[in-house]
Amino acid sequence: MAEQLLDQVRDVAEGQIDFEGQKLVELLVNVTLALTGVVSFLVGYILQDIKLALQIGLAGTALTFVLAVPPWPFYNRNPVKWLQVGGGLVPPQSLIIDEKSFR
């Protein structure tokens, strides 16, 4: 029972993110941090409240952390299909280099 629970925790913690998911994470991080910075600055400037501006900035950073760090399932929509070990490549029948044929 404990081993099954440990395996489930490993699966969740390991997480798989494909290359498209990595691009999506990068976009989400950049957009959320930029928006957080702009909103935080504007609210702090308009209300003249540095404490509120810092709280908004920290909340936006926490939101970005929650969006980016866990391996959410929507980050693995395009998984990479890897070749089998030793079985994916077929050597060419003949190799031609500088008009010479090699076998």
Coordinates of C-alpha atoms in Angstrom, one line a residue:
M1 CA 0.0 0.0 0.0
A2 CA 2.8 2.5 0.9
E3 CA 4.7 1.5 -2.2
Q4 CA 1.6 2.3 -4.4
L5 CA 1.2 5.6 -2.8
L6 CA 4.9 6.4 -3.3
D7 CA 4.6 5.4 -7.0
Q8 CA 1.7 7.8 -7.4
V9 CA 3.6 10.6 -5.7
R10 CA 6.6 9.9 -8.0
D11 CA 4.4 10.1 -11.1
V12 CA 2.9 13.4 -10.1
A13 CA 6.2 14.9 -9.0
E14 CA 8.1 13.7 -12.1
G15 CA 5.6 15.1 -14.6
Q16 CA 6.1 15.2 -18.3
I17 CA 6.0 18.4 -20.4
D18 CA 6.4 18.3 -24.1
F19 CA 8.1 21.0 -26.2
E20 CA 4.9 22.7 -27.1
G21 CA 4.0 22.8 -23.4
Q22 CA 7.4 24.4 -22.6
K23 CA 6.6 27.2 -25.1
L24 CA 3.2 27.6 -23.5
V25 CA 4.7 27.8 -20.0
E26 CA 7.2 30.4 -21.2
L27 CA 4.4 32.5 -22.8
L28 CA 2.2 32.2 -19.7
V29 CA 5.1 33.2 -17.4
N30 CA 6.0 36.2 -19.5
V31 CA 2.4 37.5 -19.8
T32 CA 1.4 37.0 -16.2
L33 CA 4.6 38.6 -14.8
A34 CA 4.3 41.5 -17.2
L35 CA 0.6 42.1 -16.5
T36 CA 1.3 41.8 -12.7
G37 CA 4.1 44.3 -12.9
V38 CA 1.9 46.8 -14.9
V39 CA -1.1 46.4 -12.7
S40 CA 0.9 46.6 -9.5
F41 CA 2.7 49.7 -10.7
L42 CA -0.5 51.5 -11.8
V43 CA -2.4 50.7 -8.6
G44 CA 0.5 51.7 -6.4
Y45 CA 1.0 54.9 -8.4
I46 CA -2.7 55.9 -8.5
L47 CA -3.4 55.1 -4.9
Q48 CA 0.1 56.1 -3.7
D49 CA 0.3 52.9 -1.7
I50 CA 3.6 51.0 -1.9
K51 CA 2.3 48.2 0.4
L52 CA -0.6 47.4 -1.8
A53 CA 1.6 47.5 -4.9
L54 CA 4.0 45.0 -3.3
Q55 CA 1.1 42.7 -2.3
I56 CA -0.3 42.7 -5.8
G57 CA 3.1 42.0 -7.2
L58 CA 3.6 39.1 -4.7
A59 CA 0.1 37.7 -5.5
G60 CA 0.9 37.8 -9.2
T61 CA 4.2 36.1 -8.7
A62 CA 2.4 33.3 -6.6
L63 CA -0.2 32.9 -9.4
T64 CA 2.6 32.6 -11.9
F65 CA 4.3 30.0 -9.7
V66 CA 1.1 28.0 -9.6
L67 CA 0.6 28.2 -13.3
A68 CA 4.2 27.3 -14.3
V69 CA 5.7 24.9 -11.8
P70 CA 3.3 21.9 -11.6
P71 CA 3.3 19.7 -14.6
W72 CA -0.3 20.3 -15.5
P73 CA -1.8 17.8 -18.0
F74 CA -2.5 20.5 -20.7
Y75 CA 1.3 21.0 -20.9
N76 CA 1.6 17.5 -22.4
R77 CA -0.9 17.6 -25.3
N78 CA 1.8 16.8 -27.9
P79 CA 4.0 14.1 -26.5
V80 CA 7.1 13.2 -28.3
K81 CA 7.1 9.7 -29.8
W82 CA 10.7 8.4 -29.2
L83 CA 12.2 5.6 -31.2
Q84 CA 12.8 2.2 -29.7
V85 CA 16.3 1.5 -28.6
G86 CA 18.3 0.1 -31.5
G87 CA 15.3 -0.6 -33.6
G88 CA 14.4 2.7 -35.2
L89 CA 17.2 3.3 -37.6
V90 CA 17.9 1.2 -40.7
P91 CA 21.4 1.5 -42.0
P92 CA 21.6 2.6 -45.7
Q93 CA 22.4 -0.2 -48.3
S94 CA 25.1 1.9 -49.8
L95 CA 26.6 5.2 -48.9
I96 CA 27.9 7.5 -51.7
I97 CA 30.5 10.1 -50.8
D98 CA 32.3 12.1 -53.6
E99 CA 30.9 9.8 -56.2
K100 CA 32.4 6.7 -54.5
S101 CA 30.0 4.0 -53.2
F102 CA 30.6 2.4 -49.8
R103 CA 28.9 -0.7 -48.3

